[in-house]
Each structure stands twice: as structure tokens, then as C-alpha cells.
Amino acid sequence: MMQLFFASTSAYVRKVMVCATVLGLADEIERLDSAAHPVVRDDRIAAFNPLAKVPALRTEDGICLYDSRVICEYLNARAQGDLFPQKGEARWQSLARQALGDGLIDAALLARYEFSARPPEKQWQDWADAQLKKVAAALAAIESQVSDFSDRPVDIGLIAIGCALGYLDFRFAGLNWRTGHPLTAAWFAVFDAHPAMAATRPHL
């Protein structure tokens, strides 16, 4: 059985588990407790990933894989799935959308860490605001593309974007990201109801 250092609040872990669920592999993954933190290192995770970040997966053969992009591609290859288009424009479009979703998550995480992990006297509002500008730009890009999206998690780009939007709902409800992005809001209402998304929603 594969082993995965798991955190129910991580959008990147969710991305892996959405892929695993879609590919029929979720029951082949043992979920290991973790306490990933940007300052306090969890040495348990470091046994799989020297960066001590989740997700980190070990295969039955003892191969350790990280980060979410590598793990998702491994799962897709293992299941002979089609979440990663193999060639042509479809491949580059899917990978670019994965980068957009992951970038949105990265920026949101950095904004959150500024206030959740940094002491009050060292917090920098301008830094957090700059990260949220990236979030806004990513949302605008998604809004411009979303009319071409499938409403099911059929490729890695859409899964990454869906998990990013779910993370905003979980950690940044006050942003009200749906305001000004009606097409994305309508798409996500259907996409997030898919069983693979519904089963992996973040929770404390």
C-alpha cells in the first residue's frame, strides 16, 4: 500500500486525493498524520521529503515522491489514466492551468502565513497585500478561460484550479471571490459537487 503524509487542510493534499479518487486509487493510500508548518519542522514528513512539506508519498517499492505535481502524475501513470494529456495543445493547456491553480494556492498560503505564522511585530501588510493581488490576477485569468472548462475533474489543470478555489472558500471566505467572477462561481458550484471533490473538502 502507498503511504501519504496527509493534512485535511492542505489544498495540495486535496489535489492528490482528488486525483486518487478519480483514478480509483484512494483505497490504496494509507494516510499518515502530519503537522506541516512553515517554521516548526515535522521530522516525520522529512522521512519522505527532505523539505518536510506535504504531500509526500512513498510507493510500495519505497520510492519517495513530492510535490503534488509529481505525485499526481505518478498516480495517473499507475492507473493508466488520462488526467495528463500526452501531447499537443491539450497537454500544454492542462499544465498551464495546473500552474495557474498551484500559483493561486501558493499566493494565498503566503498571505495566510504572514499572519498565522509570523509574530505580530514582524508582520508585513504590504507583503500580504501583494500576494492577494496575485490571487486577484489568477481569479481574473480563470474567469477569462472558464467557459471552456469541463464541469468534471477530467484533467490536472481543472483539478488544481478547483482545489485552489476551495482553499479560498476555506481560508479566505472574507474575500468573497465570487463577486466579480460570476462565470467561475457558476462553474465551481457544479465542479465542487463532483463526488471526488465533495469527498476531499478541507476541514479542521
PDB file of C-alpha atoms in Angstrom, residues 36-42 117-118:
ATOM      1  CA  ALA A  36       3.456  20.573   8.359  1.00  0.00           C
ATOM      2  CA  HIS A  37       4.339  24.147   9.300  1.00  0.00           C
ATOM      3  CA  PRO A  38       6.461  26.840   7.626  1.00  0.00           C
ATOM      4  CA  VAL A  39       8.555  27.329  10.781  1.00  0.00           C
ATOM      5  CA  VAL A  40       8.212  24.244  13.012  1.00  0.00           C
ATOM      6  CA  ARG A  41       9.617  21.291  11.089  1.00  0.00           C
ATOM      7  CA  ASP A  42       7.803  17.940  11.238  1.00  0.00           C
ATOM      8  CA  ALA A 117       2.902  32.010  11.437  1.00  0.00           C
ATOM      9  CA  ARG A 118       4.689  35.352  11.887  1.00  0.00           C
TER      10      ARG A 118
END
